[in-house]
C-alpha cells in the first residue's frame, strides 16, 4: 500500500514504526524541520520537509494515486485542507485525519473526509461502550438494601457458560435463585447447566455483589 | 458583479479583516441585514462608523458561533479571515452543511481555489488582483 503521512510528531513516528514492517511504500511530509530530520534518521523512507497544506508540496512529493493519506496537523482546518487536496486533486483513495474538536468528526464525514479521528470522541464512544457492558447487570434491592437481587445475562465468553451449577462452585455468599431461558423460567438444581443467552438471577448481601458478578463474568484476563 | 438586494436579504461576514470589514460596512450601508464575526473584538474597529449590523465575537469554526449568526438563513456569506485553510474549510462548511446559496471567499494562495469546485462559491484571490493591477500599471507606463 502507498501511504502519505502529513505532519505530526510522536504520532507520525509511531505510525511509521507500525507500518514500516508491512512492506508499504511511505512518504512523509512534515512542516517542522526538526521532526522531518528525526523521522528521516529513524526510517529509511522519503521525508519531505514542506507544508502539507500547499498544493505544490504534493507535487514535490509525487504522491498521485496513493492509497491512503494520514493527516496529523495541529489545526482541524489544516487537516481538512490536506485531506481535500489529497482526495480531490491527487486522487488519493482514502483520507484519515485527527481532529481536536469532537464535533468536527460528524462535520468532516459529511464533507467527504472518510475517517476523522478525535481522541475525545473516541473516549466518549468508549465510555458509552463501557456503560453498555455495565447495563447487562441489573440490580434490585430488598429489605432496605440488606438483600440485592442481581440479574446477569450470560455471554459465551463467560467461564460459567456450559457448566452445571454443581461444577460452578459459586461462592457461598450468594445463590442462583432462578434462570430465565426464553420462554422458560427454570428453578435451578445442581445438575442445571448454564447456557449462553441465559439470564441468571442471584440473591446475595450487597457487600458480596461485586465478588459474585466477577465470579460469573470471569476476571478481565480470563475473558 | 451581483447587485445587492434591498429586501430581507442577510449577509454574514466572517473575519473582520480590511476586506471583510469594508464589505460588511458597504453591505450594511446598502440596507442589507449584516452580521460580522471575528475572534478578536478589537478588529471591529475597522468597520465604518455607518455600520449598523450585528457583531459576534467568536470562532467561526465552532458550530455555536455560526448558529448565533443564523448562518442557515443567510443569503450570502463573505469569508475573509487571515488564514486560507480556515477560509477553505468554512466555505465548504457553510455551503455543505448550512446550504448558504452564495459564498465569496478570499484566498491568498489562489491555487487552493481548485478545492472549491462548487458553483455557489466564488473566490477572490488577492495575489491575482495585485498581479492584475501590476500589469495594468506597467501597461500604462509603456
Short mmCIF file of C-alpha atoms in Angstrom, two decimals:
data_model
loop_
_atom_site.label_atom_id
_atom_site.label_comp_id
_atom_site.label_asym_id
_atom_site.label_seq_id
_atom_site.Cartn_x
_atom_site.Cartn_y
_atom_site.Cartn_z
CA UNK A 1 0.00 0.00 0.00
CA UNK A 2 1.23 3.53 -0.77
CA UNK A 3 0.81 5.79 2.23
CA UNK A 4 1.35 9.52 2.73
CA UNK A 5 1.79 10.80 6.28
CA UNK A 6 1.42 14.56 6.83
CA UNK A 7 2.50 16.44 9.95
CA UNK A 8 2.53 15.08 13.48
CA UNK A 9 5.47 14.35 15.73
CA UNK A 10 5.30 11.34 18.04
CA UNK A 11 2.15 10.13 16.26
CA UNK A 12 3.95 10.16 12.91
CA UNK A 13 6.86 8.29 14.44
CA UNK A 14 4.56 5.70 15.98
CA UNK A 15 2.57 5.13 12.80
CA UNK A 16 5.77 4.80 10.79
CA UNK A 17 7.12 2.15 13.15
CA UNK A 18 3.86 0.19 12.79
CA UNK A 19 3.52 0.39 9.01
CA UNK A 20 7.15 0.14 8.02
CA UNK A 21 7.21 -3.60 8.77
CA UNK A 22 4.35 -4.44 6.45
CA UNK A 23 6.11 -3.70 3.20
CA UNK A 24 4.29 -0.43 2.47
CA UNK A 25 5.67 2.44 0.45
CA UNK A 26 5.58 5.50 2.71
CA UNK A 27 6.20 9.19 2.05
CA UNK A 28 6.27 11.72 4.87
CA UNK A 29 5.56 15.44 4.55
CA UNK A 30 6.37 17.47 7.63
CA UNK A 31 6.48 21.25 8.00
CA UNK A 32 8.77 21.06 11.02
CA UNK A 33 12.49 20.90 10.27
CA UNK A 34 13.49 19.03 13.44
CA UNK A 35 10.72 16.42 13.11
CA UNK A 36 11.46 15.87 9.43
CA UNK A 37 15.12 15.31 10.25
CA UNK A 38 14.34 12.96 13.12
CA UNK A 39 11.98 10.85 11.02
CA UNK A 40 14.40 10.55 8.13
CA UNK A 41 17.10 9.42 10.57
CA UNK A 42 14.83 6.79 12.16
CA UNK A 43 13.43 5.29 8.99
CA UNK A 44 14.63 4.52 5.52
CA UNK A 45 11.84 6.45 3.78
CA UNK A 46 11.31 9.64 1.81
CA UNK A 47 10.79 12.59 4.14
CA UNK A 48 9.92 15.90 2.51
CA UNK A 49 10.28 18.97 4.71
CA UNK A 50 7.37 21.05 3.44
CA UNK A 51 3.97 22.43 4.42
CA UNK A 52 1.40 19.72 3.52
CA UNK A 53 -1.42 22.26 3.21
CA UNK A 54 0.16 23.57 0.00
CA UNK A 55 -0.65 22.01 -3.34
CA UNK A 56 2.96 22.29 -4.54
CA UNK A 57 4.04 20.01 -1.65
CA UNK A 58 2.00 17.18 -3.11
CA UNK A 59 3.61 17.75 -6.50
CA UNK A 60 7.04 17.81 -4.89
CA UNK A 61 6.43 14.55 -3.02
CA UNK A 62 4.90 12.98 -6.13
CA UNK A 63 2.07 11.16 -4.36
CA UNK A 64 -0.50 10.99 -7.14
CA UNK A 65 -2.82 7.93 -6.94
CA UNK A 66 -1.62 6.89 -3.47
CA UNK A 67 -3.90 4.61 -1.43
CA UNK A 68 -4.01 6.45 1.87
CA UNK A 69 -3.29 9.83 3.41
CA UNK A 70 -2.93 10.20 7.18
CA UNK A 71 -3.08 13.84 8.25
CA UNK A 72 -1.83 14.72 11.74
CA UNK A 73 -1.63 18.51 11.54
CA UNK A 74 -2.26 20.71 14.59
CA UNK A 75 -5.37 22.53 13.46
CA UNK A 76 -8.58 20.90 12.23
CA UNK A 77 -8.89 23.14 9.18
CA UNK A 78 -5.34 22.23 8.11
CA UNK A 79 -6.25 18.56 8.25
CA UNK A 80 -9.37 19.31 6.25
CA UNK A 81 -7.37 21.04 3.53
CA UNK A 82 -4.72 18.28 3.42
CA UNK A 83 -7.39 15.58 3.02
CA UNK A 84 -9.21 17.61 0.38
CA UNK A 85 -6.08 18.24 -1.68
CA UNK A 86 -5.20 14.55 -1.40
CA UNK A 87 -8.60 13.25 -2.43
CA UNK A 88 -9.74 15.80 -4.99
CA UNK A 89 -6.55 16.89 -6.70
CA UNK A 90 -4.24 13.89 -6.28
CA UNK A 91 -6.72 11.04 -6.42
CA UNK A 92 -5.61 9.53 -3.10
CA UNK A 93 -8.23 6.93 -2.27
CA UNK A 94 -8.73 7.20 1.47
CA UNK A 95 -8.19 10.03 3.94
CA UNK A 96 -7.72 9.66 7.69
CA UNK A 97 -7.07 12.63 9.95
CA UNK A 98 -7.06 13.71 13.56
CA UNK A 99 -9.49 16.39 14.74
CA UNK A 100 -9.28 18.22 18.05
CA UNK A 101 -12.88 19.46 18.16
CA UNK A 102 -15.01 16.31 18.62
CA UNK A 103 -17.96 17.99 16.85
CA UNK A 104 -15.86 18.04 13.70
CA UNK A 105 -15.97 14.24 13.40
CA UNK A 106 -19.52 14.31 12.03
CA UNK A 107 -18.92 17.51 10.05
CA UNK A 108 -15.77 16.20 8.34
CA UNK A 109 -17.57 12.98 7.42
CA UNK A 110 -20.42 14.93 5.85
CA UNK A 111 -17.92 16.98 3.91
CA UNK A 112 -16.31 13.88 2.43
CA UNK A 113 -13.37 13.02 4.73
CA UNK A 114 -13.50 9.24 5.27
CA UNK A 115 -12.14 8.84 8.78
CA UNK A 116 -11.74 11.83 11.07
CA UNK A 117 -10.49 10.65 14.47
CA UNK A 118 -10.89 12.62 17.68
CA UNK A 119 -9.42 11.49 20.99
CA UNK A 120 -12.33 12.97 22.97
CA UNK A 121 -14.84 11.44 20.57
CA UNK A 122 -13.24 8.00 20.95
CA UNK A 123 -13.22 8.46 24.71
CA UNK A 124 -16.93 9.25 24.66
CA UNK A 125 -17.69 6.21 22.49
CA UNK A 126 -15.58 4.06 24.80
CA UNK A 127 -17.43 5.29 27.87
CA UNK A 128 -20.72 4.59 26.12
CA UNK A 129 -19.45 1.09 25.34
CA UNK A 130 -18.37 0.53 28.93
CA UNK A 131 -21.73 1.61 30.26
CA UNK A 132 -23.44 -0.79 27.85
CA UNK A 133 -21.41 -3.60 29.41
CA UNK A 134 -22.48 -2.49 32.86
CA UNK A 135 -26.12 -2.42 31.83
CA UNK A 136 -26.22 -6.20 31.46
CA UNK A 137 -26.21 -6.27 35.25
CA UNK A 138 -29.48 -5.17 36.73
CA UNK A 139 -29.88 -4.79 40.42
CA UNK A 140 -32.85 -4.74 42.71
CA UNK A 141 -32.55 -4.03 46.44
CA UNK A 142 -34.90 -5.51 49.02
CA UNK A 143 -35.37 -5.06 52.76
CA UNK A 144 -33.69 -1.63 52.96
CA UNK A 145 -30.80 -2.76 50.81
CA UNK A 146 -29.92 -5.72 53.02
CA UNK A 147 -30.59 -8.10 50.13
CA UNK A 148 -29.75 -7.46 46.49
CA UNK A 149 -31.06 -9.35 43.51
CA UNK A 150 -28.64 -9.20 40.57
CA UNK A 151 -29.65 -10.12 37.08
CA UNK A 152 -26.84 -11.14 34.69
CA UNK A 153 -27.09 -12.07 31.04
CA UNK A 154 -24.67 -14.86 30.20
CA UNK A 155 -22.26 -14.22 27.32
CA UNK A 156 -20.45 -17.05 25.55
CA UNK A 157 -17.10 -15.78 26.85
CA UNK A 158 -18.16 -16.17 30.49
CA UNK A 159 -16.30 -19.01 32.25
CA UNK A 160 -19.54 -20.38 33.76
CA UNK A 161 -21.09 -20.86 30.33
CA UNK A 162 -21.71 -24.56 29.62
CA UNK A 163 -21.16 -25.70 33.22
CA UNK A 164 -23.60 -27.13 35.72
CA UNK A 165 -24.27 -25.35 38.99
CA UNK A 166 -22.59 -28.22 40.80
CA UNK A 167 -19.35 -27.70 38.83
CA UNK A 168 -19.56 -23.99 39.14
CA UNK A 169 -18.79 -23.77 42.86
CA UNK A 170 -20.41 -20.37 43.28
CA UNK A 171 -19.13 -18.66 46.46
CA UNK A 172 -21.34 -19.44 49.42
CA UNK A 173 -22.12 -15.74 49.79
CA UNK A 174 -24.76 -15.92 47.05
CA UNK A 175 -27.23 -18.19 45.38
CA UNK A 176 -28.54 -18.57 41.85
CA UNK A 177 -32.24 -18.49 42.57
CA UNK A 178 -33.62 -18.51 39.09
CA UNK A 179 -32.61 -18.86 35.42
CA UNK A 180 -34.60 -17.29 32.64
CA UNK A 181 -34.12 -19.13 29.33
CA UNK A 182 -36.65 -17.60 26.94
CA UNK A 183 -39.50 -18.53 27.23
CA UNK A 184 -38.88 -20.77 30.25
CA UNK A 185 -38.22 -19.88 33.85
CA UNK A 186 -36.02 -22.53 35.46
CA UNK A 187 -35.61 -23.04 39.16
CA UNK A 188 -32.09 -24.46 39.09
CA UNK A 189 -30.80 -27.62 40.69
CA UNK A 190 -27.21 -28.82 40.93
CA UNK A 191 -27.48 -30.53 37.56
CA UNK A 192 -28.83 -27.47 35.71
CA UNK A 193 -26.44 -26.26 33.03
CA UNK A 194 -25.86 -22.56 32.39
CA UNK A 195 -26.09 -21.68 28.71
CA UNK A 196 -25.23 -18.69 26.59
CA UNK A 197 -28.07 -16.20 26.49
CA UNK A 198 -29.49 -17.27 29.87
CA UNK A 199 -30.38 -14.58 32.33
CA UNK A 200 -29.47 -15.69 35.82
CA UNK A 201 -30.78 -14.13 38.99
CA UNK A 202 -28.54 -14.11 42.06
CA UNK A 203 -29.60 -13.22 45.59
CA UNK A 204 -26.91 -12.02 47.98
CA UNK A 205 -25.96 -9.40 50.54
CA UNK A 206 -24.90 -6.12 48.91
CA UNK A 207 -21.30 -6.39 50.08
CA UNK A 208 -20.84 -9.64 48.14
CA UNK A 209 -22.47 -8.46 44.94
CA UNK A 210 -19.31 -7.34 43.12
CA UNK A 211 -17.44 -10.52 44.05
CA UNK A 212 -20.29 -12.64 42.65
CA UNK A 213 -20.57 -10.63 39.44
CA UNK A 214 -16.84 -11.04 38.90
CA UNK A 215 -17.10 -14.77 39.57
CA UNK A 216 -19.82 -15.16 36.93
CA UNK A 217 -18.28 -12.81 34.39
CA UNK A 218 -14.73 -14.04 34.92
CA UNK A 219 -11.93 -11.57 35.56
CA UNK A 220 -10.83 -9.47 32.58
CA UNK A 221 -7.72 -11.58 31.96
CA UNK A 222 -9.81 -14.73 31.61
CA UNK A 223 -12.31 -13.12 29.23
CA UNK B 1 -20.96 41.83 -10.09
CA UNK B 2 -24.22 40.90 -8.48
CA UNK B 3 -26.41 43.77 -7.34
CA UNK B 4 -27.15 43.64 -3.58
CA UNK B 5 -30.82 43.02 -2.92
CA UNK B 6 -32.58 45.59 -0.80
CA UNK B 7 -35.24 43.28 0.67
CA UNK B 8 -34.84 40.98 3.68
CA UNK B 9 -31.59 39.53 2.48
CA UNK B 10 -28.96 38.84 5.09
CA UNK B 11 -25.22 38.78 4.75
CA UNK B 12 -22.82 37.09 7.16
CA UNK B 13 -19.22 38.27 7.02
CA UNK B 14 -16.63 36.01 8.67
CA UNK B 15 -13.37 37.76 9.54
CA UNK B 16 -13.21 41.47 10.26
CA UNK B 17 -10.11 41.92 8.12
CA UNK B 18 -9.66 45.03 5.98
CA UNK B 19 -11.58 43.29 3.21
CA UNK B 20 -14.20 41.73 5.50
CA UNK B 21 -14.82 44.96 7.40
CA UNK B 22 -15.10 47.01 4.17
CA UNK B 23 -17.58 44.58 2.62
CA UNK B 24 -19.62 44.44 5.86
CA UNK B 25 -19.72 48.25 6.09
CA UNK B 26 -20.75 48.56 2.46
CA UNK B 27 -23.48 45.95 2.67
CA UNK B 28 -24.87 47.38 5.93
CA UNK B 29 -24.98 50.89 4.48
CA UNK B 30 -26.77 49.46 1.44
CA UNK B 31 -29.58 48.45 3.79
CA UNK B 32 -28.78 44.73 3.97
CA UNK B 33 -29.05 42.97 7.35
CA UNK B 34 -25.42 42.24 8.07
CA UNK B 35 -23.66 40.22 10.76
CA UNK B 36 -19.91 40.26 11.22
CA UNK B 37 -17.96 37.55 13.07
CA UNK B 38 -14.42 37.76 14.41
CA UNK B 39 -12.45 36.10 17.21
CA UNK B 40 -10.95 39.42 18.21
CA UNK B 41 -13.45 42.17 19.12
CA UNK B 42 -10.82 44.90 18.62
CA UNK B 43 -10.86 44.12 14.88
CA UNK B 44 -14.39 45.55 14.67
CA UNK B 45 -12.73 49.00 14.86
CA UNK B 46 -12.04 48.61 11.15
CA UNK B 47 -15.76 48.88 10.39
CA UNK B 48 -17.10 52.16 9.03
CA UNK B 49 -19.00 54.34 11.53
CA UNK B 50 -22.06 53.88 9.29
CA UNK B 51 -22.17 50.12 10.03
CA UNK B 52 -25.43 49.22 11.75
CA UNK B 53 -25.29 45.42 11.69
CA UNK B 54 -24.62 42.81 14.37
CA UNK B 55 -21.27 41.90 15.92
CA UNK B 56 -20.42 38.40 17.05
CA UNK B 57 -17.19 37.70 18.87
CA UNK B 58 -16.27 34.06 18.43
CA UNK B 59 -14.52 31.36 16.43
CA UNK B 60 -16.48 30.68 13.23
CA UNK B 61 -15.07 27.14 13.19
CA UNK B 62 -17.30 26.46 16.21
CA UNK B 63 -20.82 25.46 15.20
CA UNK B 64 -22.17 27.52 18.10
CA UNK B 65 -20.78 30.77 16.66
CA UNK B 66 -22.28 30.15 13.22
CA UNK B 67 -25.64 29.31 14.76
CA UNK B 68 -25.63 32.58 16.69
CA UNK B 69 -25.13 34.37 13.36
CA UNK B 70 -28.17 32.47 11.93
CA UNK B 71 -25.99 31.23 9.11
CA UNK B 72 -28.74 28.89 7.88
CA UNK B 73 -30.87 31.94 6.96
CA UNK B 74 -28.08 33.86 5.25
CA UNK B 75 -28.49 34.65 1.56
CA UNK B 76 -24.83 35.45 1.27
CA UNK B 77 -21.66 34.73 3.20
CA UNK B 78 -18.32 36.51 2.81
CA UNK B 79 -15.33 34.60 4.20
CA UNK B 80 -12.24 36.73 4.72
CA UNK B 81 -10.25 35.54 7.74
CA UNK B 82 -6.47 35.86 7.58
CA UNK B 83 -5.96 32.12 7.10
CA UNK B 84 -6.54 30.31 3.80
CA UNK B 85 -7.09 26.89 5.37
CA UNK B 86 -9.75 28.30 7.69
CA UNK B 87 -11.36 30.04 4.72
CA UNK B 88 -11.46 26.85 2.62
CA UNK B 89 -12.93 24.83 5.50
CA UNK B 90 -15.56 27.48 6.29
CA UNK B 91 -16.58 27.77 2.62
CA UNK B 92 -17.19 24.00 2.47
CA UNK B 93 -18.95 24.10 5.83
CA UNK B 94 -21.41 26.91 5.04
CA UNK B 95 -22.32 25.52 1.62
CA UNK B 96 -22.25 21.82 2.57
CA UNK B 97 -23.95 21.95 5.95
CA UNK B 98 -25.86 25.21 6.11
CA UNK B 99 -26.80 25.45 2.42
CA UNK B 100 -25.84 29.11 2.03
CA UNK B 101 -26.63 29.83 -1.64
CA UNK B 102 -23.90 32.39 -2.35
CA UNK B 103 -20.41 32.44 -0.83
CA UNK B 104 -17.43 34.65 -1.54
CA UNK B 105 -14.04 33.51 -0.22
CA UNK B 106 -10.80 35.43 -0.08
CA UNK B 107 -7.66 33.35 -0.69
CA UNK B 108 -4.01 34.36 -0.64
CA UNK B 109 -2.92 31.14 -2.34
CA UNK B 110 -5.08 31.17 -5.47
CA UNK B 111 -4.24 27.52 -6.22
CA UNK B 112 -6.50 26.46 -3.36
CA UNK B 113 -9.44 27.72 -5.40
CA UNK B 114 -9.21 24.27 -7.05
CA UNK B 115 -10.60 22.83 -3.79
CA UNK B 116 -13.75 24.93 -4.03
CA UNK B 117 -15.45 23.43 -7.06
CA UNK B 118 -18.93 24.48 -6.10
CA UNK B 119 -20.93 26.88 -8.30
CA UNK B 120 -22.16 28.63 -5.12
CA UNK B 121 -18.60 29.60 -4.15
CA UNK B 122 -16.71 32.50 -5.78
CA UNK B 123 -13.07 33.13 -5.00
CA UNK B 124 -11.33 36.50 -4.62
CA UNK B 125 -7.60 35.97 -4.93
CA UNK B 126 -5.61 38.87 -3.52
CA UNK B 127 -2.43 37.73 -5.25
CA UNK B 128 -4.15 37.57 -8.64
CA UNK B 129 -5.75 41.01 -8.13
CA UNK B 130 -2.37 42.52 -7.22
CA UNK B 131 -0.83 40.91 -10.26
CA UNK B 132 -3.54 42.35 -12.47
CA UNK B 133 -3.01 45.86 -11.11
CA UNK B 134 0.73 45.43 -11.53
CA UNK B 135 0.16 44.53 -15.16
CA UNK B 136 -2.17 47.46 -15.79
CA UNK B 137 0.22 49.92 -14.11
CA UNK B 138 3.05 48.64 -16.31
CA UNK B 139 0.82 48.79 -19.39
CA UNK B 140 0.07 52.47 -18.68
CA UNK B 141 3.73 53.30 -18.33
CA UNK B 142 4.72 51.71 -21.62
#
